mmCIF file of C-alpha atoms and ligand atoms in Angstrom:
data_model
loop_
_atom_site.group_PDB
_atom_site.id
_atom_site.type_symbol
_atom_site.label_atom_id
_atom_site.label_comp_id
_atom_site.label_asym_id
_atom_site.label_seq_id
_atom_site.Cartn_x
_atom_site.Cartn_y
_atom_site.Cartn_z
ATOM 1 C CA UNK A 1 -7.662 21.554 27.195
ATOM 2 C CA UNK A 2 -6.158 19.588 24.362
ATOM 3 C CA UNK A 3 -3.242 19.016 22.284
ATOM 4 C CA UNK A 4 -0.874 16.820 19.627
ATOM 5 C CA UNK A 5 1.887 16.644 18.515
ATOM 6 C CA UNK A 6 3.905 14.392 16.215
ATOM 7 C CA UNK A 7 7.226 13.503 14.308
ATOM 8 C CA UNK A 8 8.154 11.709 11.588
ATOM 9 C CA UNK A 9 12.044 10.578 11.790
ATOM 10 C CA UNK A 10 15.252 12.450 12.374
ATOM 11 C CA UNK A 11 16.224 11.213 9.287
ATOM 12 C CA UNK A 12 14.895 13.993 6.817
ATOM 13 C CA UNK A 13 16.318 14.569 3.549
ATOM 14 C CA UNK A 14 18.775 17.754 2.642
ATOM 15 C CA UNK A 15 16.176 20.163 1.106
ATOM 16 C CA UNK A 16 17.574 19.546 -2.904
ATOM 17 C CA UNK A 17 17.337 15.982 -2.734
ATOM 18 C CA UNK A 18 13.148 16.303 -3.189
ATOM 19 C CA UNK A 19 11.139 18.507 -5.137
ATOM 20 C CA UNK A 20 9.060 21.582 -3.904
ATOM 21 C CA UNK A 21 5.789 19.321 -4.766
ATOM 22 C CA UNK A 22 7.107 16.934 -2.823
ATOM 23 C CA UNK A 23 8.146 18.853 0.439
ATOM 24 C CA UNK A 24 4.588 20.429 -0.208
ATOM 25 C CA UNK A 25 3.349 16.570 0.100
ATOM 26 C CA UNK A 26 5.165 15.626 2.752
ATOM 27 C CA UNK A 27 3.917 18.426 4.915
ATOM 28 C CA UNK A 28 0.435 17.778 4.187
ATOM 29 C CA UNK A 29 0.751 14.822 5.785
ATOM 30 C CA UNK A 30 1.713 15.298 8.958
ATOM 31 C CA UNK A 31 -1.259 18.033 8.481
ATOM 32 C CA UNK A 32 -3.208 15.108 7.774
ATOM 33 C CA UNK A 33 -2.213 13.008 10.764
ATOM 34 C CA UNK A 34 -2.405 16.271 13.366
ATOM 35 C CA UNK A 35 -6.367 16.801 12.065
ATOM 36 C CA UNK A 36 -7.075 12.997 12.269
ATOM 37 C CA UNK A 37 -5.769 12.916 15.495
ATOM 38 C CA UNK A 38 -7.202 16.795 16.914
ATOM 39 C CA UNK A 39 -10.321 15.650 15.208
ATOM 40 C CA UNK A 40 -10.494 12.689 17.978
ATOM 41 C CA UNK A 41 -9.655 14.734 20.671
ATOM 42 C CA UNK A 42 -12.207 18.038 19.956
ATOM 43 C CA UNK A 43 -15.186 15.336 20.256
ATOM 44 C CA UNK A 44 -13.899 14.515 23.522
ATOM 45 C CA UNK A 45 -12.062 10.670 22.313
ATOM 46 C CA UNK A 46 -9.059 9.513 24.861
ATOM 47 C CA UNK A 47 -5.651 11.142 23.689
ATOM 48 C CA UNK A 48 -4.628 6.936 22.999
ATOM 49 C CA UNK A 49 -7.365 7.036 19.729
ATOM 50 C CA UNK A 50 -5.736 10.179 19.124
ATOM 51 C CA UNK A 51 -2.034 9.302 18.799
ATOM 52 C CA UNK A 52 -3.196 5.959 17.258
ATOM 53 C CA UNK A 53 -5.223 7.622 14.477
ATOM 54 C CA UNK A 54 -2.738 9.943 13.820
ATOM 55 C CA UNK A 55 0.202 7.437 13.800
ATOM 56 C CA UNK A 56 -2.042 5.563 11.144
ATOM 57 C CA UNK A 57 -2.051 8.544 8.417
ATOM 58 C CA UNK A 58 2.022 8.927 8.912
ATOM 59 C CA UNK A 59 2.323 4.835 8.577
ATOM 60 C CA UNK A 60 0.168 4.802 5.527
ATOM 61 C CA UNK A 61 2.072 7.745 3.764
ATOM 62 C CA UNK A 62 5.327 7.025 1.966
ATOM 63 C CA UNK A 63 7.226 10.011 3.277
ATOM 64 C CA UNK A 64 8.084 8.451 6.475
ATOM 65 C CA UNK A 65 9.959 5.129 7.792
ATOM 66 C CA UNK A 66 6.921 3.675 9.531
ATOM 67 C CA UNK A 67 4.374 1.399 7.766
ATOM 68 C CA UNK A 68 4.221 1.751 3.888
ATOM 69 C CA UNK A 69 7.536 2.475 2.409
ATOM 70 C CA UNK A 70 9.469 1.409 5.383
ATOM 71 C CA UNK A 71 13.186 0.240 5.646
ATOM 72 C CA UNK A 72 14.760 -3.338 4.346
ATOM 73 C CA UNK A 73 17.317 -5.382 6.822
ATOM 74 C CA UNK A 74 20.151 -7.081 5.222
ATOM 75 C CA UNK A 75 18.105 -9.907 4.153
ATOM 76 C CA UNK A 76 16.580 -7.026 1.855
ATOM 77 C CA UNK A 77 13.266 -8.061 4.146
ATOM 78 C CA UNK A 78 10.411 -5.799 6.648
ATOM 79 C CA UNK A 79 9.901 -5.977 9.857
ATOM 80 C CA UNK A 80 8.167 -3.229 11.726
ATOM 81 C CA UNK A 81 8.170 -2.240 15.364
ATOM 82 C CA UNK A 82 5.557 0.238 17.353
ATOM 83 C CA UNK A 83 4.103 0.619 20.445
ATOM 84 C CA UNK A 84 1.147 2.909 22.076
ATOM 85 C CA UNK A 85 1.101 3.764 25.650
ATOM 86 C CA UNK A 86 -1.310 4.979 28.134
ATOM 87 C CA UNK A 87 -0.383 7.535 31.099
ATOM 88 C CA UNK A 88 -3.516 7.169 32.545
ATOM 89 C CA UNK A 89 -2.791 4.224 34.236
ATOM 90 C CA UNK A 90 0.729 3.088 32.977
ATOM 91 C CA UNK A 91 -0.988 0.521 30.339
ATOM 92 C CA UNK A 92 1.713 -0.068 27.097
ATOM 93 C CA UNK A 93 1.269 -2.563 23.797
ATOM 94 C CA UNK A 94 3.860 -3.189 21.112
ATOM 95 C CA UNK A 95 4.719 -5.607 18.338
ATOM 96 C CA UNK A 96 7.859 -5.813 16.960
ATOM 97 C CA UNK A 97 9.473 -7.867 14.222
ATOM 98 C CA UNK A 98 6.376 -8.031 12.597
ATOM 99 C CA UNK A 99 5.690 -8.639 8.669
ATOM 100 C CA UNK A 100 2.307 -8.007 7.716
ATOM 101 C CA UNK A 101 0.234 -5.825 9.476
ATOM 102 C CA UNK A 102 -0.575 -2.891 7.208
ATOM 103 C CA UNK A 103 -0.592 -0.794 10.470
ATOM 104 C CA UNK A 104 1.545 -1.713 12.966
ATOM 105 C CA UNK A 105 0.663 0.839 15.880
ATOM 106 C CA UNK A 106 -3.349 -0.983 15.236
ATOM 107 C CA UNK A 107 -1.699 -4.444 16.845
ATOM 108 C CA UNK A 108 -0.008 -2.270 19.285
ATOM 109 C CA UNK A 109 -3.382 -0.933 20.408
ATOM 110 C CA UNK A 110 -4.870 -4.467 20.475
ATOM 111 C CA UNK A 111 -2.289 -5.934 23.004
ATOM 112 C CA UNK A 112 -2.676 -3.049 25.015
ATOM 113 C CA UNK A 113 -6.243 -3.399 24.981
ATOM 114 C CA UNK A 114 -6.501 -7.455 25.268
ATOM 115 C CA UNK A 115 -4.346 -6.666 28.384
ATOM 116 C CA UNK A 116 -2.416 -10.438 27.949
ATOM 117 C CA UNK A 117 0.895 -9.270 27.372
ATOM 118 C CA UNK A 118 3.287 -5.869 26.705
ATOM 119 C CA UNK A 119 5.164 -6.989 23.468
ATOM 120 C CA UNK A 120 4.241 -9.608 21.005
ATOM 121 C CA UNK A 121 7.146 -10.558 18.402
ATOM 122 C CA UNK A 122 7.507 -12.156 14.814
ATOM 123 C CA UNK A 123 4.584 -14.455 13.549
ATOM 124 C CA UNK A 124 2.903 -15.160 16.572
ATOM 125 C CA UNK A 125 2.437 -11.397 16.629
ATOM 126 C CA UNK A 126 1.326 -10.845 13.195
ATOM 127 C CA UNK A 127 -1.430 -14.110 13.706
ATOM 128 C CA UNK A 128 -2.584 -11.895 17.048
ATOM 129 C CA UNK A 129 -3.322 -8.833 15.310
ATOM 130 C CA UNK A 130 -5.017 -11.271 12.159
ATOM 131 C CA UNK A 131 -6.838 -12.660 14.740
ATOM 132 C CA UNK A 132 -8.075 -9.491 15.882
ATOM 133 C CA UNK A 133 -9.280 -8.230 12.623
ATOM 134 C CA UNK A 134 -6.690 -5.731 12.076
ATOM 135 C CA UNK A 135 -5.927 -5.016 8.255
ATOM 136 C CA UNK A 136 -3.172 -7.537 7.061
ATOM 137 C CA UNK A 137 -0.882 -6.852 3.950
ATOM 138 C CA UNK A 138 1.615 -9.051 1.765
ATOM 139 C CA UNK A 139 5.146 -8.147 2.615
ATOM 140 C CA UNK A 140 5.774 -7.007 -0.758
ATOM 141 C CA UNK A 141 3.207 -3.945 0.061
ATOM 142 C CA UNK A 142 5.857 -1.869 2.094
ATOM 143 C CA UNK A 143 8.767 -2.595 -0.061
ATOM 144 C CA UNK A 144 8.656 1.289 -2.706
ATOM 145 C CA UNK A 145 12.059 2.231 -5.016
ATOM 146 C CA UNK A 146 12.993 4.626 -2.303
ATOM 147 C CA UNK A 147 13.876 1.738 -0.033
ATOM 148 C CA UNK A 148 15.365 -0.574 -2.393
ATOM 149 C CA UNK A 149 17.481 2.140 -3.659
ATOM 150 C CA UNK A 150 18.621 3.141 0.069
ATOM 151 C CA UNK A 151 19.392 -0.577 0.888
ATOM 152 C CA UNK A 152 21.576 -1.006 -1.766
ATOM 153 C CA UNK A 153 23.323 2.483 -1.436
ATOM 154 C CA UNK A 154 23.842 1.319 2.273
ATOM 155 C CA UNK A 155 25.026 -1.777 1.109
ATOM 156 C CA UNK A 156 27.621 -0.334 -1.412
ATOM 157 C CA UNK A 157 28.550 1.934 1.493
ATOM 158 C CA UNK A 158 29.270 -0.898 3.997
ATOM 159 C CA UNK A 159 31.683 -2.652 0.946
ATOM 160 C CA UNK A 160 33.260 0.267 0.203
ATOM 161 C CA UNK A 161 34.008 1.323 4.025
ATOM 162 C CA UNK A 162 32.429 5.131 3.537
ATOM 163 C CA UNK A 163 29.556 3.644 6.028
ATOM 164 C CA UNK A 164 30.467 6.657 8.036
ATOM 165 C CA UNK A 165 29.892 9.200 5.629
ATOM 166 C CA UNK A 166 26.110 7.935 5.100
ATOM 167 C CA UNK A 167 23.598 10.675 5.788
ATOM 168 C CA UNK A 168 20.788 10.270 8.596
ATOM 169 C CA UNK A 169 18.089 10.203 5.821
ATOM 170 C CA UNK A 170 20.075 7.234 4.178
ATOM 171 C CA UNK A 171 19.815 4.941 7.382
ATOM 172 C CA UNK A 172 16.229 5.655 9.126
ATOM 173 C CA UNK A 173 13.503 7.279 10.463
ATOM 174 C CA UNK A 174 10.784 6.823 12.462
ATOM 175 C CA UNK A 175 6.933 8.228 13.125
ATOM 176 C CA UNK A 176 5.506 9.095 16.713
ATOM 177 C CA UNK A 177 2.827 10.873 18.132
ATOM 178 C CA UNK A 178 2.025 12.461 21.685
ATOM 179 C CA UNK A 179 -1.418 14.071 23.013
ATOM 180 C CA UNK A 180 -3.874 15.466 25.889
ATOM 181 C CA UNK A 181 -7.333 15.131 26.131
ATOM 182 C CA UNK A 182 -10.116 16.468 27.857
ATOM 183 C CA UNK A 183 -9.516 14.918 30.978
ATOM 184 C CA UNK A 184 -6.199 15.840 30.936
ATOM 185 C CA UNK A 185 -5.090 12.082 29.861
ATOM 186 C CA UNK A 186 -1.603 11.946 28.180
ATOM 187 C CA UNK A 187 -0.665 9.071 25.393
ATOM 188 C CA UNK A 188 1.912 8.271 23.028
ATOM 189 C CA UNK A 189 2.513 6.223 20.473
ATOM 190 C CA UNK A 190 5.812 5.146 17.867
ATOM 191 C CA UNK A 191 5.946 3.212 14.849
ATOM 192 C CA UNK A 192 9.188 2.267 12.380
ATOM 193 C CA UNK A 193 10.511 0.345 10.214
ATOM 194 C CA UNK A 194 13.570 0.681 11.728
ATOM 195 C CA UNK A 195 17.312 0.916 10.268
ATOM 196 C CA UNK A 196 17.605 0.398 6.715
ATOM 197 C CA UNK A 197 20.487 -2.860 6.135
ATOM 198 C CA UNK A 198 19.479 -3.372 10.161
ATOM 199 C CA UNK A 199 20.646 -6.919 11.040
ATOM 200 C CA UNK A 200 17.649 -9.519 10.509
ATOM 201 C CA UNK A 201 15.730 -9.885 13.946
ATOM 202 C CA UNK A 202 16.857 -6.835 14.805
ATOM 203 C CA UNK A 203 14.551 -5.021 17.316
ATOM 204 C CA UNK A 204 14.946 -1.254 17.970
ATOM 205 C CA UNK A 205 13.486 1.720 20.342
ATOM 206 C CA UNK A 206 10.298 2.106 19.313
ATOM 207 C CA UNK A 207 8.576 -1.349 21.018
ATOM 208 C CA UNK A 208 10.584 -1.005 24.666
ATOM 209 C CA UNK A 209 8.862 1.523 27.207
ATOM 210 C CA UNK A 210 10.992 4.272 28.466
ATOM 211 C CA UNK A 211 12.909 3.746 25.265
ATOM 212 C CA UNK A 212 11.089 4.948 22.294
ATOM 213 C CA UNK A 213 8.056 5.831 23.928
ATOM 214 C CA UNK A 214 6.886 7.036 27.403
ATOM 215 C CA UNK A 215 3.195 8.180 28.927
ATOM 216 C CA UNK A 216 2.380 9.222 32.247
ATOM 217 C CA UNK A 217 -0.297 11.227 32.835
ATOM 218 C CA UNK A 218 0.359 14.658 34.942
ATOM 219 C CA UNK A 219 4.605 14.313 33.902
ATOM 220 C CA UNK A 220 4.639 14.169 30.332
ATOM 221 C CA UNK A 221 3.965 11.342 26.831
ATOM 222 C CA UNK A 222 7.166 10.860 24.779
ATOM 223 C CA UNK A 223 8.297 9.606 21.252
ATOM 224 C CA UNK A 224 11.380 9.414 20.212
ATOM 225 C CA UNK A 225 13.541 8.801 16.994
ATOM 226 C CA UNK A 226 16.897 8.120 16.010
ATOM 227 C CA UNK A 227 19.250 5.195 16.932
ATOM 228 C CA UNK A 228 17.554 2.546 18.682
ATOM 229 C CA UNK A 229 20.645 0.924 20.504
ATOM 230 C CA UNK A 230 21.178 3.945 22.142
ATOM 231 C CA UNK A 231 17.505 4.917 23.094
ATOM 232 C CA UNK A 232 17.348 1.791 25.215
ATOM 233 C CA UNK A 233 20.685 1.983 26.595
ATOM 234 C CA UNK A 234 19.678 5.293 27.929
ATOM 235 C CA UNK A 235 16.246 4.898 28.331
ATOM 236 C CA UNK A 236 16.005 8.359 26.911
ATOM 237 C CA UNK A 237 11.876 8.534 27.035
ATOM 238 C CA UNK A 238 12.094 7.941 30.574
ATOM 239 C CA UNK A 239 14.921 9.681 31.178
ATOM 240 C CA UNK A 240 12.726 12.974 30.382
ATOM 241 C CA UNK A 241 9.505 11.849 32.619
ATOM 242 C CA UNK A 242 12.182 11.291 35.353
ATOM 243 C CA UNK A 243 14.140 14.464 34.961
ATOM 244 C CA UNK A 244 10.662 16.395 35.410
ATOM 245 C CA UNK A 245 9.374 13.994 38.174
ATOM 246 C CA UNK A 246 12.665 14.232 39.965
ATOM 247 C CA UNK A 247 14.695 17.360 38.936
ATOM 248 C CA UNK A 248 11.723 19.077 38.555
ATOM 249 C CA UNK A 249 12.744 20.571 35.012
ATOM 250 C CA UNK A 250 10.079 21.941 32.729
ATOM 251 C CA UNK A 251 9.179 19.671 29.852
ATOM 252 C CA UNK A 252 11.807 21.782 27.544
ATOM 253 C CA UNK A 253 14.896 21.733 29.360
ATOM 254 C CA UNK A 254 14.009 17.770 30.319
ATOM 255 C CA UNK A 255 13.534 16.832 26.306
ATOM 256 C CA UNK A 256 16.653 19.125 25.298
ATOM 257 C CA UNK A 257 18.744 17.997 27.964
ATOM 258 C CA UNK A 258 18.062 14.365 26.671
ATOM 259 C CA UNK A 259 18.334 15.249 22.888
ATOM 260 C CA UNK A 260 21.221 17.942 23.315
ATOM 261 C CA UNK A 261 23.019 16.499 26.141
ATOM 262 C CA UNK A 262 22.538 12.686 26.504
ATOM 263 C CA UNK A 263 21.613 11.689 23.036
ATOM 264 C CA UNK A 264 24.085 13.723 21.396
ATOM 265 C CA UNK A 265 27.132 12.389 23.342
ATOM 266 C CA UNK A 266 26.391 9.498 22.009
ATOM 267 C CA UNK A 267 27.155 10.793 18.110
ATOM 268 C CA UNK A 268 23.706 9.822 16.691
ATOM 269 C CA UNK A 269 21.270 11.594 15.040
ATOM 270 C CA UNK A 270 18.015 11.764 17.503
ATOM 271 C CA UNK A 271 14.630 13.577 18.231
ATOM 272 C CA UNK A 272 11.433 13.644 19.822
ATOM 273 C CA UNK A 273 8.082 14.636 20.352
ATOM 274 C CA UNK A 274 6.689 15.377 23.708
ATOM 275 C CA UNK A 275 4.111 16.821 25.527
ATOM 276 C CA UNK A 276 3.458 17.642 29.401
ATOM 277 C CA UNK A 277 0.347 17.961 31.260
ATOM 278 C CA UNK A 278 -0.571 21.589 30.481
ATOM 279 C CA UNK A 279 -0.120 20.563 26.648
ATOM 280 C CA UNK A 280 2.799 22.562 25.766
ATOM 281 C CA UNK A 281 4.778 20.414 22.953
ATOM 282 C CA UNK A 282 8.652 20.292 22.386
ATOM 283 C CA UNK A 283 10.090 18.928 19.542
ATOM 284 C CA UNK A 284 13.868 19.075 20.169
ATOM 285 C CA UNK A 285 16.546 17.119 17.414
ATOM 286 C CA UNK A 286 19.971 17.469 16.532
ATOM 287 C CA UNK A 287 19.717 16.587 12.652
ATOM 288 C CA UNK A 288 19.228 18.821 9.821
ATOM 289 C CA UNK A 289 15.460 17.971 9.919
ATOM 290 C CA UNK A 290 13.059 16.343 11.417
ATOM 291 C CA UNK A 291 9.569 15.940 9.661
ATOM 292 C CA UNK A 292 7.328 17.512 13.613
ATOM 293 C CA UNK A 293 4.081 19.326 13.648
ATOM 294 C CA UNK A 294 1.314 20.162 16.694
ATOM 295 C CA UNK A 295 -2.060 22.023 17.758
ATOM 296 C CA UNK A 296 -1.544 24.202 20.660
ATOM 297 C CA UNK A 297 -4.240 23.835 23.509
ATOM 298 C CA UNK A 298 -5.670 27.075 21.075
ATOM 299 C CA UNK A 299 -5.588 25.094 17.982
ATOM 300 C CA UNK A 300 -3.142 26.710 16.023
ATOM 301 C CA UNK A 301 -1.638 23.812 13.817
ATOM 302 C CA UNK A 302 2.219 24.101 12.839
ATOM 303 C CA UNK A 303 4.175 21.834 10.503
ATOM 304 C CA UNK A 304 8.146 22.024 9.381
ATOM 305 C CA UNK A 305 10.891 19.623 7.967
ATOM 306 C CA UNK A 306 13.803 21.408 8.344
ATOM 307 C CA UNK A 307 14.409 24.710 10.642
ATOM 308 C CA UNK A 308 11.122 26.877 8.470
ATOM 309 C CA UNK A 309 8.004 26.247 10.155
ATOM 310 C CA UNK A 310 4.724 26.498 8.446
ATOM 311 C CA UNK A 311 1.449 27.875 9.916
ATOM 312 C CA UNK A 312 -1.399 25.883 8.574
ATOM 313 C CA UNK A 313 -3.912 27.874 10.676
ATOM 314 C CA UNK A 314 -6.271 27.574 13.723
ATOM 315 C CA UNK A 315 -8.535 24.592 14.029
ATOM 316 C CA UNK A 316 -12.096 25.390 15.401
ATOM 317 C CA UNK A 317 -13.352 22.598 18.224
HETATM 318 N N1 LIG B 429 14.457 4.593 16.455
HETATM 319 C C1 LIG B 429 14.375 3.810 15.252
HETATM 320 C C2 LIG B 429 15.022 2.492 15.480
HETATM 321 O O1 LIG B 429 16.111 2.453 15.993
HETATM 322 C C3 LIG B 429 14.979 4.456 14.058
HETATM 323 C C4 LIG B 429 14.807 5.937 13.922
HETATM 324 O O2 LIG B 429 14.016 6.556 14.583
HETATM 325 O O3 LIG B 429 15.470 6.519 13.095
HETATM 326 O O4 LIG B 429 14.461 1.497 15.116
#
């Protein structure tokens, strides 16, 4: 039995602010990412090359806060966060803070697999992952107009005191990924560029375990998105492995009762993806939108932004 599932960000556009081709676009990448990743998976890979692989098309598209086209902190600068986790045997890596690695969740695999260390930061991370081979970029390469326009919108916002009235798509976003495989392994995996005008040095959700991201293999792997600070505070990918371990709640009331209940007392805009052991995928958020799409255990691949969800059809193992 196998299965994926992924998001990219709670912060989704209103419907008018993008064009029909561009919806269209959007969508076909996260049917991009679901195949890379399913693709892994049907020849019998581990679900962490799944969620890796498909975390790489969603950090290389420019729809989604993660990668290419990711947010600028006040300094008007990158720095990117993810982290991949194992529930086979509890194994986690992350980077955060980093500046140019072209695909962030590809040094969050390395750690994991050198084995050293959990989470590298800054420099010393990026050199790691340049020492490992992975692909490295020139800051300048995730900087597009859509993010220098939304820092400086932000900006005008936090001068003009109507901070409060920015929408969710303004401020962030986020990419994830969750999966089974064939030996009924369970992974995750998060990437982000975090808050648009975050504070320099800021470091969110998405690297910390139990925060952003959770995997354990018969509970349930979890990615989340939406306001870091609060994530960690409430450890809210844990919070659903421990509801189900302890309260013994199905994987849906566990991920709603975090989004719905916890999250959402909190006043922030928040989501996840998550999976349990029998492949059954939730996708619970409290926005507008949130960019989600899976393969049931029968293949049947589903994307959506907003509340519409599109069938893309059944792929064959
Ligand atoms: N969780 C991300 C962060 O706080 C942002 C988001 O998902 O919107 O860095």
């Amino acid at each position: 039995m196998i299965a994926i599932g992924i998001h990219g960000g709670c912060g989704t556009l209103p419907v008018e602010m993008m064009s029909t081709a561009q919806w269209d676009e959007a969508r076909a990448h996260l049917g991009d990412a679901l195949r890379a990743g399913w693709a892994l998976l049907a020849r019998g890979a581990p679900a962490l090359d799944a969620v890796e692989a498909a975390v790489v098309v969603l950090e290389d598209s420019p729809y989604f806060n993660a990668g290419y086209s990711c947010a600028l902190n006040t300094d008007g600068e990158h720095e990117l966060d993810a982290s991949i986790m194992d529930g086979a045997a509890l194994r986690a890596g992350a980077v955060c803070a980093v500046r140019r690695i072209r695909n962030p969740v590809r040094a969050a695999r390395a750690v994991l697999d050198h084995g050293a260390s959990v989470l590298l930061a800054g420099s010393a991370a990026d050199a790691f992952a340049q020492a490992q081979g992975i692909a490295m970029v020139e800051p300048g390469y995730f900087t597009t107009e859509r993010q220098v326009l939304a820092l400086a919108r932000l900006k005008a916002r936090a001068e003009d005191g109507t901070i409060a009235m920015a929408g969710e798509a303004e401020k962030h976003g986020t990419v994830g990924a969750v999966a089974l495989d064939a030996l009924g392994n369970l992974a995750a995996a998060t990437s982000t560029g975090g808050f648009n005008n975050k504070p320099a040095g800021r470091v969110g959700d998405t690297p910390v375990v139990g925060a952003g991201i959770y995997a354990r293999n018969g509970v349930c792997a979890v990615s989340g998105t939406g306001q870091g600070e609060v994530f960690i505070r409430l450890v809210a990918s844990y919070d659903v492995a421990a509801r189900m371990m302890y309260a013994r709640q199905s994987l849906e009331s566990a991920a709603n009762a975090v989004v719905h209940d916890a999250l959402s007392a909190h006043r922030i805009g928040a989501g996840m993806v998550a999976i349990d052991a029998a492949g059954k995928v939730v996708t619970p958020f409290n926005t507008i939108g949130m960019y989600r799409g899976w393969v049931t255990t029968e293949g049947d691949l589903t994307v959506a932004s907003h509340k519409e969800e599109h069938r893309l059809g059944r792929l064959v193992r």
